[in-house]
Short mmCIF file of C-alpha atoms in Angstrom, two decimals:
data_model
loop_
_atom_site.label_atom_id
_atom_site.label_comp_id
_atom_site.label_asym_id
_atom_site.label_seq_id
_atom_site.Cartn_x
_atom_site.Cartn_y
_atom_site.Cartn_z
CA MET A 1201 0.31 69.91 478.56
CA GLY A 1202 3.04 67.31 478.55
CA LYS A 1203 6.34 69.15 478.66
CA PHE A 1204 4.67 72.42 477.69
CA ARG A 1205 3.62 74.93 480.34
CA LEU A 1206 0.54 76.87 479.20
CA VAL A 1207 1.14 80.59 479.53
CA GLY A 1208 -1.60 82.26 477.50
CA LEU A 1209 -4.58 81.85 475.19
CA LEU A 1210 -3.90 82.46 471.51
CA GLY A 1211 -7.38 81.79 470.14
CA ALA A 1212 -10.33 79.42 469.86
CA GLY A 1213 -12.06 77.60 467.03
CA GLY A 1214 -14.67 75.01 466.27
CA MET A 1215 -12.51 72.07 467.40
CA GLY A 1216 -10.60 73.52 470.33
CA ARG A 1217 -8.66 76.28 472.02
CA VAL A 1218 -5.06 77.19 471.20
CA PHE A 1219 -2.67 78.16 473.97
CA LEU A 1220 0.85 79.50 473.93
CA GLY A 1221 3.07 76.91 475.60
CA ARG A 1222 6.70 76.82 476.67
CA ALA A 1223 8.98 73.80 476.92
CA PRO A 1224 11.65 73.57 479.64
CA ASP A 1225 14.29 74.56 477.07
CA GLY A 1226 12.34 77.74 476.27
CA VAL A 1227 10.89 76.59 472.94
CA ALA A 1228 7.48 78.18 472.32
CA ALA A 1229 4.63 76.15 470.84
CA ALA A 1230 0.99 76.59 469.89
CA VAL A 1231 -0.81 73.94 471.95
CA LYS A 1232 -4.23 73.04 470.56
CA VAL A 1233 -6.57 71.41 473.09
CA VAL A 1234 -9.75 69.87 471.69
CA HIS A 1235 -13.12 70.84 473.12
CA PRO A 1236 -14.16 68.22 475.71
CA TYR A 1237 -17.62 67.89 474.17
CA LEU A 1238 -16.03 66.32 471.07
CA LEU A 1239 -15.37 63.23 473.20
CA ASN A 1240 -19.06 62.77 474.02
CA GLY A 1241 -19.72 60.60 470.95
CA ASP A 1242 -17.54 57.70 469.84
CA GLU A 1243 -14.52 58.58 471.96
CA THR A 1244 -12.45 55.62 470.78
CA GLU A 1245 -12.93 56.51 467.12
CA PHE A 1246 -12.20 60.18 467.83
CA ARG A 1247 -8.89 59.32 469.49
CA ARG A 1248 -7.90 56.97 466.66
CA ARG A 1249 -8.71 59.70 464.16
CA PHE A 1250 -6.66 62.13 466.21
CA VAL A 1251 -3.64 59.78 466.06
CA ARG A 1252 -3.98 59.45 462.28
CA GLU A 1253 -4.31 63.18 461.73
CA VAL A 1254 -1.23 63.93 463.82
CA GLY A 1255 0.77 61.25 462.02
CA ALA A 1256 -0.29 62.63 458.66
CA ALA A 1257 0.51 66.20 459.69
CA ARG A 1258 4.04 65.13 460.60
CA ARG A 1259 4.58 64.12 456.97
CA VAL A 1260 4.07 67.68 455.75
CA GLY A 1261 7.44 69.01 454.66
CA SER A 1262 7.18 72.71 453.90
CA GLY A 1263 8.81 75.83 455.28
CA PHE A 1264 5.45 77.59 454.96
CA THR A 1265 3.50 75.41 457.41
CA ALA A 1266 3.66 75.10 461.19
CA ALA A 1267 5.51 71.88 462.07
CA VAL A 1268 4.06 69.38 464.55
CA LEU A 1269 6.19 69.21 467.71
CA ASP A 1270 4.33 66.84 470.04
CA ALA A 1271 0.91 65.40 470.84
CA ASP A 1272 -0.91 63.14 473.28
CA PRO A 1273 -4.14 61.51 472.04
CA ASP A 1274 -4.46 59.52 475.28
CA ALA A 1275 -4.63 62.54 477.59
CA ALA A 1276 -7.90 63.25 479.40
CA VAL A 1277 -8.34 66.00 476.81
CA PRO A 1278 -6.27 65.25 473.66
CA TRP A 1279 -3.86 67.95 472.58
CA LEU A 1280 -1.48 68.80 469.77
CA ALA A 1281 1.56 71.09 469.91
CA THR A 1282 2.81 72.77 466.75
CA GLU A 1283 5.47 75.32 465.99
CA PHE A 1284 4.51 78.73 467.37
CA VAL A 1285 4.44 81.32 464.60
CA PRO A 1286 4.82 84.81 466.12
CA GLY A 1287 3.16 87.53 464.12
CA ILE A 1288 -0.32 88.55 462.97
CA THR A 1289 -2.87 86.85 460.77
CA LEU A 1290 -3.51 87.86 457.19
CA GLY A 1291 -7.03 88.87 458.22
CA ASP A 1292 -5.68 91.23 460.89
CA ALA A 1293 -3.14 92.72 458.49
CA VAL A 1294 -5.73 93.50 455.80
CA ALA A 1295 -8.19 94.88 458.36
CA ARG A 1296 -5.57 97.17 459.91
CA PHE A 1297 -3.47 98.21 456.93
CA GLY A 1298 -5.68 97.58 453.92
CA PRO A 1299 -5.09 95.37 450.86
CA LEU A 1300 -1.55 94.20 450.21
CA PRO A 1301 0.55 95.69 447.39
CA GLU A 1302 1.44 93.61 444.35
CA GLU A 1303 4.90 92.58 445.55
CA SER A 1304 3.44 91.32 448.84
CA LEU A 1305 0.69 89.45 447.01
CA THR A 1306 3.26 87.72 444.81
CA ALA A 1307 5.23 86.55 447.86
CA LEU A 1308 2.01 85.51 449.60
CA ALA A 1309 0.91 83.43 446.60
CA SER A 1310 4.29 81.73 446.39
CA GLY A 1311 4.26 80.83 450.09
CA LEU A 1312 0.68 79.56 450.14
CA PHE A 1313 1.00 77.34 447.09
CA THR A 1314 4.33 76.02 448.37
CA ALA A 1315 2.56 75.13 451.61
CA LEU A 1316 -0.20 73.40 449.66
CA SER A 1317 2.36 71.37 447.75
CA GLY A 1318 3.69 70.02 451.04
CA VAL A 1319 0.23 69.38 452.45
CA HIS A 1320 -1.03 67.58 449.36
CA GLY A 1321 2.24 65.70 448.96
CA ALA A 1322 1.64 64.20 452.42
CA GLY A 1323 -1.79 62.98 451.33
CA LEU A 1324 -3.67 65.66 453.27
CA VAL A 1325 -6.38 68.16 452.49
CA HIS A 1326 -6.40 71.18 454.80
CA ARG A 1327 -10.05 72.09 454.12
CA ASP A 1328 -10.10 75.36 456.07
CA ILE A 1329 -7.65 77.76 454.47
CA LYS A 1330 -8.76 81.30 455.28
CA PRO A 1331 -7.13 84.63 456.25
CA SER A 1332 -7.20 83.82 459.96
CA ASN A 1333 -5.33 80.54 459.29
CA VAL A 1334 -2.51 82.32 457.48
CA MET A 1335 0.09 83.77 459.82
CA LEU A 1336 2.37 86.51 458.53
CA ASP A 1337 5.99 86.29 459.63
CA VAL A 1338 8.86 88.54 458.61
CA ASP A 1339 10.20 85.63 456.55
CA GLY A 1340 6.93 84.84 454.78
CA PRO A 1341 3.44 83.42 455.31
CA LYS A 1342 2.72 80.19 457.18
CA VAL A 1343 -0.42 78.06 457.02
CA ILE A 1344 -1.59 76.93 460.46
CA ASP A 1345 -4.34 74.84 462.06
CA PHE A 1346 -3.99 71.32 460.77
CA GLY A 1347 -6.34 70.07 463.47
CA ILE A 1348 -9.08 69.74 460.85
CA ALA A 1349 -6.89 68.14 458.19
CA ARG A 1350 -8.24 64.92 456.67
CA VAL A 1351 -6.41 62.14 454.86
CA ALA A 1352 -7.24 62.42 451.17
CA GLU A 1353 -7.72 58.70 450.61
CA ALA A 1354 -11.18 57.16 451.00
CA THR A 1355 -10.93 56.33 454.69
CA GLY A 1356 -13.22 56.82 457.62
CA LEU A 1357 -11.55 60.17 458.22
CA THR A 1358 -13.30 61.64 455.17
CA ARG A 1359 -16.67 59.97 455.62
CA THR A 1360 -17.82 61.75 458.76
CA GLY A 1361 -20.44 63.78 456.92
CA GLN A 1362 -19.19 66.93 458.59
CA THR A 1363 -18.65 70.07 456.57
CA VAL A 1364 -15.39 71.73 457.55
CA GLY A 1365 -14.63 75.16 456.19
CA THR A 1366 -15.35 78.87 456.42
CA LEU A 1367 -18.05 80.67 454.46
CA GLY A 1368 -16.61 83.00 451.86
CA PHE A 1369 -13.52 80.84 451.33
CA MET A 1370 -15.07 77.40 450.77
CA SER A 1371 -15.13 75.79 447.34
CA PRO A 1372 -18.51 75.04 445.68
CA GLU A 1373 -18.06 71.29 446.17
CA GLN A 1374 -17.35 71.79 449.87
CA PHE A 1375 -20.90 73.08 450.33
CA GLU A 1376 -22.28 69.88 448.85
CA ARG A 1377 -20.10 67.11 450.33
CA SER A 1378 -17.38 66.51 452.88
CA ASP A 1379 -14.99 64.28 450.91
CA VAL A 1380 -13.31 67.08 448.95
CA GLY A 1381 -9.90 66.81 447.34
CA PRO A 1382 -6.81 69.00 446.99
CA GLU A 1383 -8.61 71.10 444.38
CA SER A 1384 -10.76 72.53 447.16
CA ASP A 1385 -7.66 73.90 448.91
CA VAL A 1386 -6.53 75.52 445.65
CA PHE A 1387 -9.89 77.28 445.44
CA SER A 1388 -9.58 78.51 449.03
CA VAL A 1389 -6.10 79.91 448.38
CA GLY A 1390 -7.47 81.74 445.35
CA ALA A 1391 -10.20 83.26 447.53
CA VAL A 1392 -7.63 84.23 450.17
CA LEU A 1393 -5.46 85.94 447.55
CA ALA A 1394 -8.48 87.85 446.25
CA TYR A 1395 -9.27 88.96 449.80
CA ALA A 1396 -5.68 90.05 450.41
CA ALA A 1397 -5.72 92.10 447.20
CA THR A 1398 -9.14 93.73 447.58
CA GLY A 1399 -10.08 93.56 451.26
CA ARG A 1400 -13.20 91.48 450.60
CA PRO A 1401 -14.08 87.88 449.70
CA PRO A 1402 -14.50 87.25 445.96
CA PHE A 1403 -18.05 85.97 446.38
CA PRO A 1404 -20.31 88.28 448.42
CA GLY A 1405 -23.31 87.08 450.37
CA ASP A 1406 -24.89 87.96 453.71
CA THR A 1407 -26.84 84.69 453.92
CA LEU A 1408 -25.94 81.11 453.07
CA PRO A 1409 -28.38 80.80 450.11
CA VAL A 1410 -27.15 84.06 448.55
CA LEU A 1411 -23.52 83.10 449.07
CA PHE A 1412 -24.05 79.64 447.58
CA ALA A 1413 -25.88 81.11 444.57
CA ASN A 1414 -23.07 83.60 443.92
CA LEU A 1415 -20.45 80.92 444.42
CA THR A 1416 -21.98 78.50 441.94
CA THR A 1417 -23.38 80.83 439.27
CA ARG A 1418 -21.54 84.18 439.28
CA PRO A 1419 -17.95 85.06 438.41
CA PRO A 1420 -15.74 86.21 441.29
CA ASP A 1421 -15.48 89.89 442.13
CA LEU A 1422 -11.81 90.61 441.41
CA ASP A 1423 -12.01 94.37 441.00
CA GLY A 1424 -8.76 95.73 442.43
CA LEU A 1425 -6.70 92.58 441.84
CA PRO A 1426 -3.37 93.37 440.08
CA ALA A 1427 -3.50 92.33 436.43
CA ALA A 1428 -0.37 90.19 436.76
CA LEU A 1429 -2.09 87.94 439.32
CA ALA A 1430 -5.48 87.79 437.61
CA PRO A 1431 -4.82 84.63 435.50
CA LEU A 1432 -3.64 82.69 438.56
CA VAL A 1433 -6.54 83.71 440.81
CA GLU A 1434 -9.14 83.20 438.09
CA ALA A 1435 -7.83 79.69 437.41
CA ALA A 1436 -7.81 78.82 441.11
CA LEU A 1437 -11.42 80.03 441.47
CA ALA A 1438 -12.77 77.90 438.62
CA LYS A 1439 -16.19 76.42 439.41
CA SER A 1440 -15.17 72.92 438.37
CA PRO A 1441 -12.47 71.21 440.46
CA ALA A 1442 -11.07 69.60 437.31
CA ALA A 1443 -10.47 73.04 435.77
CA ARG A 1444 -8.27 74.25 438.62
CA PRO A 1445 -4.49 73.89 438.56
CA THR A 1446 -2.66 71.75 441.06
CA ALA A 1447 -0.63 73.51 443.73
CA GLU A 1448 2.58 72.88 441.77
CA ALA A 1449 1.02 74.15 438.54
CA ALA A 1450 -0.27 77.22 440.37
CA ARG A 1451 3.24 77.98 441.63
CA ALA A 1452 4.46 77.99 438.04
CA MET A 1453 1.81 80.61 437.18
CA ILE A 1454 3.00 83.11 439.81
CA PRO A 1455 4.49 86.17 438.09
CA ALA A 1456 7.96 87.44 438.91
CA PRO A 1457 8.08 90.16 441.59
CA PRO A 1458 7.98 93.75 440.29
CA THR A 1459 11.43 95.01 439.34
CA HIS A 1460 11.16 98.10 441.58
CA VAL A 1461 11.07 96.06 444.81
CA ARG A 1462 14.18 96.58 446.95
CA ALA A 1463 15.89 93.50 448.36
CA ASP A 1464 16.09 95.03 451.86
CA HIS A 1465 12.47 96.17 451.91
CA GLY A 1466 10.98 92.90 453.11
CA TRP A 1467 7.97 91.18 451.62
CA LEU A 1468 5.37 93.26 453.49
CA PRO A 1469 4.76 97.00 453.87
CA PRO A 1470 6.78 98.55 456.75
CA ALA A 1471 3.69 99.12 458.91
CA ALA A 1472 2.72 95.46 458.72
CA THR A 1473 6.27 94.33 459.47
CA THR A 1474 6.36 96.57 462.54
CA ALA A 1475 3.03 95.13 463.73
CA ILE A 1476 4.38 91.59 463.28
CA LEU A 1477 7.47 92.32 465.36
CA ARG A 1478 5.40 93.96 468.09
CA ALA A 1479 2.92 91.08 468.18
CA ALA A 1480 5.72 88.54 468.37
CA SER A 1481 7.39 90.44 471.20
CA ALA A 1482 4.13 90.75 473.13
CA ALA A 1483 3.29 87.06 472.73
CA LEU A 1484 6.70 85.96 473.95
CA ARG A 1485 6.34 88.18 477.03
CA THR A 1486 3.01 86.57 478.03
CA PRO A 1487 2.90 86.03 481.84
CA GLY A 1488 2.81 82.58 483.42
CA PRO A 1489 -0.28 80.59 484.46
CA ALA A 1490 -0.38 82.10 487.95
CA THR A 1491 -1.08 85.57 486.58
CA PHE A 1492 -2.56 84.84 483.17
CA ALA A 1493 -6.09 86.08 482.59
CA ASP A 1494 -7.60 86.38 479.15
CA ALA A 1495 -10.69 88.46 478.52
CA LYS A 1496 -11.69 86.47 475.43
CA THR A 1497 -12.73 83.30 477.21
CA THR A 1498 -14.17 82.09 480.48
CA ALA A 1499 -12.00 78.97 480.38
CA ASP A 1500 -9.27 78.91 483.02
CA VAL A 1501 -5.95 77.14 483.11
CA ARG A 1502 -5.41 74.98 486.17
CA ALA A 1503 -2.42 72.77 486.94
CA PRO A 1504 -3.27 69.81 489.20
CA ALA A 1505 -0.70 67.63 490.90
CA ALA A 1506 -1.05 64.83 488.36
CA GLU A 1507 -2.57 64.37 484.93
CA SER A 1508 -5.96 62.74 484.66
CA ARG A 1509 -5.91 59.90 482.14
CA ARG A 1510 -8.91 58.28 480.54
CA PRO A 1511 -9.77 54.82 481.86
CA GLY A 1512 -9.22 51.86 479.55
CA GLY A 1513 -6.98 53.75 477.16
CA ASP A 1514 -7.06 52.96 473.47
CA ALA A 1515 -4.50 50.50 472.18
CA SER A 1516 -3.43 52.89 469.42
CA PRO A 1517 0.16 54.04 469.78
CA ARG A 1518 0.69 57.44 471.32
CA VAL A 1519 2.47 60.09 469.34
CA HIS A 1520 5.71 60.90 471.16
CA PRO A 1521 4.38 60.36 474.70
CA VAL A 1522 5.64 62.68 477.41
CA ALA A 1523 5.73 62.69 481.20
CA PRO A 1524 2.27 63.14 482.77
CA ARG A 1525 2.37 66.82 483.65
CA ALA A 1526 -0.54 68.01 481.55
CA SER A 1527 -2.98 70.59 482.74
CA VAL A 1528 -6.70 69.91 482.72
CA ILE A 1529 -8.74 72.37 480.72
CA SER A 1530 -12.09 73.55 482.01
CA GLU A 1531 -15.15 72.01 480.41
CA ALA A 1532 -16.49 75.50 479.75
CA SER A 1533 -16.18 76.24 476.05
CA PRO A 1534 -18.15 79.32 475.01
CA ALA A 1535 -19.41 79.57 471.47
CA PRO A 1536 -17.38 81.90 469.25
CA ALA A 1537 -20.34 84.27 468.84
CA ALA A 1538 -20.84 84.53 472.60
CA ALA A 1539 -17.13 85.05 473.13
CA SER A 1540 -17.14 87.77 470.47
CA ARG A 1541 -20.04 89.57 472.14
CA ARG A 1542 -18.37 89.35 475.53
CA GLU A 1543 -15.09 90.64 474.10
CA ALA A 1544 -16.86 93.59 472.45
CA TRP A 1545 -18.56 94.43 475.76
CA GLU A 1546 -15.30 94.27 477.70
CA ARG A 1547 -13.26 96.22 475.17
CA PHE A 1548 -15.75 98.93 474.26
CA GLY A 1549 -19.09 98.65 476.05
CA LEU A 1550 -17.93 98.72 479.67
CA PRO A 1551 -15.48 101.64 479.30
CA ALA A 1552 -18.02 103.59 477.25
CA LEU A 1553 -20.65 103.03 479.95
CA VAL A 1554 -18.31 104.43 482.60
CA PHE A 1555 -17.61 107.48 480.43
CA ALA A 1556 -21.37 108.01 480.09
CA LEU A 1557 -21.88 107.74 483.85
CA ILE A 1558 -19.23 110.38 484.45
CA MET A 1559 -20.83 112.75 481.95
CA VAL A 1560 -24.33 112.33 483.38
CA SER A 1561 -23.20 112.49 487.00
CA SER A 1562 -21.23 115.70 486.79
CA ASP A 1563 -21.05 117.73 483.60
CA PHE A 1564 -24.70 118.75 483.40
CA TRP A 1565 -24.66 119.66 487.08
CA VAL A 1566 -21.43 121.64 486.85
CA ALA A 1567 -22.82 123.64 483.95
CA ASP A 1568 -25.67 124.79 486.20
CA THR A 1569 -24.11 127.64 488.22
CA GLU A 1570 -26.92 127.74 490.79
CA MET A 1571 -26.68 124.00 491.41
CA TRP A 1572 -22.92 124.32 491.69
CA GLU A 1573 -23.24 126.93 494.42
CA HIS A 1574 -25.48 124.68 496.54
CA TRP A 1575 -24.05 121.25 495.78
CA ALA A 1576 -20.40 121.87 494.89
CA ALA A 1577 -18.99 119.38 497.38
CA ALA A 1578 -21.47 116.65 496.44
CA ILE A 1579 -20.83 117.15 492.73
CA LEU A 1580 -17.07 116.93 493.17
CA ILE A 1581 -17.39 113.82 495.35
CA VAL A 1582 -19.61 112.11 492.76
CA ARG A 1583 -17.14 113.03 490.03
CA PHE A 1584 -14.29 111.70 492.13
CA CYS A 1585 -16.13 108.40 492.63
CA MET A 1586 -16.87 108.10 488.92
CA VAL A 1587 -13.24 108.79 488.01
CA GLY A 1588 -12.20 106.16 490.55
CA LEU A 1589 -14.60 103.71 488.89
CA LEU A 1590 -13.05 104.54 485.53
CA VAL A 1591 -9.54 103.86 486.81
CA CYS A 1592 -10.67 100.54 488.30
CA THR A 1593 -12.38 99.59 485.05
CA MET A 1594 -9.30 100.30 482.97
CA THR A 1595 -6.94 98.61 485.43
CA VAL A 1596 -8.89 95.50 486.42
CA ASN A 1597 -10.46 94.80 483.03
CA PRO A 1598 -7.65 93.43 480.82
CA GLY A 1599 -9.95 93.39 477.81
CA SER A 1600 -10.15 97.17 477.53
CA SER A 1601 -8.57 98.32 474.31
CA GLY A 1602 -5.25 100.11 474.58
CA PHE A 1603 -6.67 103.35 473.20
CA LEU A 1604 -9.54 103.48 475.67
CA ARG A 1605 -7.24 102.67 478.54
CA GLY A 1606 -4.93 105.51 477.54
CA VAL A 1607 -7.82 107.93 477.20
CA GLY A 1608 -9.19 106.73 480.54
CA TYR A 1609 -5.96 107.42 482.39
CA VAL A 1610 -5.63 110.90 480.86
CA PHE A 1611 -9.27 111.57 481.66
CA ALA A 1612 -8.84 110.40 485.25
CA ALA A 1613 -5.69 112.45 485.81
CA THR A 1614 -7.25 115.62 484.41
CA ASN A 1615 -10.41 115.25 486.45
CA ALA A 1616 -8.41 114.45 489.59
CA VAL A 1617 -6.60 117.76 489.14
CA GLY A 1618 -9.95 119.45 488.65
CA PHE A 1619 -11.26 117.85 491.83
CA TYR A 1620 -8.25 119.11 493.77
CA LEU A 1621 -8.57 122.65 492.40
CA GLY A 1622 -12.30 122.75 493.05
CA VAL A 1623 -11.96 121.69 496.69
CA MET A 1624 -8.77 123.49 497.68
CA PHE A 1625 -9.01 126.72 495.72
CA GLY A 1626 -12.70 127.12 494.96
CA ALA A 1627 -12.19 126.84 491.23
CA GLY A 1628 -15.75 125.69 490.64
CA PRO A 1629 -16.79 128.50 488.25
CA THR A 1630 -13.78 127.84 486.02
CA LEU A 1631 -14.45 124.11 485.99
CA ALA A 1632 -18.10 124.77 485.20
CA HIS A 1633 -17.08 126.16 481.81
CA SER A 1634 -13.97 124.14 480.97
CA MET A 1635 -14.75 120.57 482.04
CA PRO A 1636 -17.88 120.04 479.88
CA VAL A 1637 -15.89 121.12 476.80
CA PHE A 1638 -13.01 118.82 477.70
CA ASN A 1639 -15.25 115.85 478.42
CA THR A 1640 -17.24 116.40 475.22
CA ALA A 1641 -14.01 116.24 473.22
CA ILE A 1642 -13.08 113.03 475.01
CA ALA A 1643 -16.51 111.53 474.31
CA LEU A 1644 -16.28 112.41 470.59
CA SER A 1645 -12.86 110.77 470.33
CA VAL A 1646 -14.24 107.63 471.97
CA VAL A 1647 -17.17 107.55 469.53
CA ALA A 1648 -14.84 107.99 466.55
CA TYR A 1649 -12.61 105.21 467.82
CA ALA A 1650 -15.55 102.87 468.42
CA TYR A 1651 -16.82 103.52 464.87
CA ARG A 1652 -13.39 102.64 463.46
CA GLU A 1653 -13.26 99.46 465.52
CA VAL A 1654 -16.72 98.39 464.33
CA ARG A 1655 -15.63 98.76 460.70
CA THR A 1656 -12.42 96.85 461.43
CA ARG A 1657 -14.32 94.02 463.10
CA ARG A 1658 -16.66 93.72 460.12
CA MET A 1659 -13.65 93.20 457.85
CA ARG A 1660 -12.25 90.63 460.28
CA LEU A 1661 -15.59 88.83 460.32
CA ALA A 1662 -15.39 88.54 456.55
CA ALA A 1663 -11.95 87.00 456.95
CA ALA A 1664 -12.77 84.67 459.84
#
């Protein structure tokens, strides 16, 4: 895209996909490419709106937001490049390591409300602040995804009638109308802080009617929130927009960090800091387009000889135009739910199925001594084939979780040794008693891991 070479998929949302891009000078960027179907309506108006949003986002001056680097609203598929923030999201951190301690919450609140001050000072309303839009860096939090930002003034950009936001972190007025103001962002930050402190949204609800009723009539669930932060979060979560503080006023309400915090400790727990550094290192080592394959999407990255431009381009000025070297993104854009189901199948379902096939194809037979005596060679061959299938599954399928891949390789190596002993030294009777026990232990570990992942994904769903 422009001067950026796409090297990996970072994520996908309602308005587009986000890729990791690299400039010729090595600078990394998060390149957001809009979904092609968004151009099916009034394309001219969409592109004009895109230009305005990018121009407004450039006015945001805050060290806690991702800066806009480049954009091209006239490309065949419009795109926007922002500063790449290596690390993990707040939602991932809470799901993996639990609620944040008080000193981390204080730093998080300071960073988020500082970011809001910059956003609102530029005349913008973010409208979708949530845990997955808050990146955690070793230097502090950063608010990302300004692709859905809207100019706060009464312009066509706020009269689309579209509700932008995420259930569980939307303000009450955002449920009822689209032209919300900065007060809505303050509410969302309050909800994010409550989630970071407790591990759950402040207003529960499994369905939209229940959530809306709790949001508009019940007080927030702040059990577990540190007392020092309670006045700030309660004020931010006021039902009436007029009763909420501004971002600047909220910053003034943030308590001083606890006195026991060491200066060299960092603002996050050590485990979270380690995860951030590992995630940043892994992202920056992402392979190039020729070898990149991401299990979370069916969209592919293709680089044609020249960029395809839309005919009869809009007269609106381009935002920092670049040489026409952009890639064309596939029209395929799977829904988030479908992508989530496919990811779950690739990461857990497919490996678990192979484990089950191995168990059924060999362990029950091996345990039968009489069957072993008559069909030893056939049983070992079937086991060998199943282990080979397992190795192929773990190697070819990049979506397999790291734990299952590790277990798979250990499982394959152990069973390969068993195959060799059974054929070369007639160790069938020994295997008949040892392998079922070993494989049962492996199966139980896989089940325990899958259960943990299911619980983790439920927490991430609450944060998404």
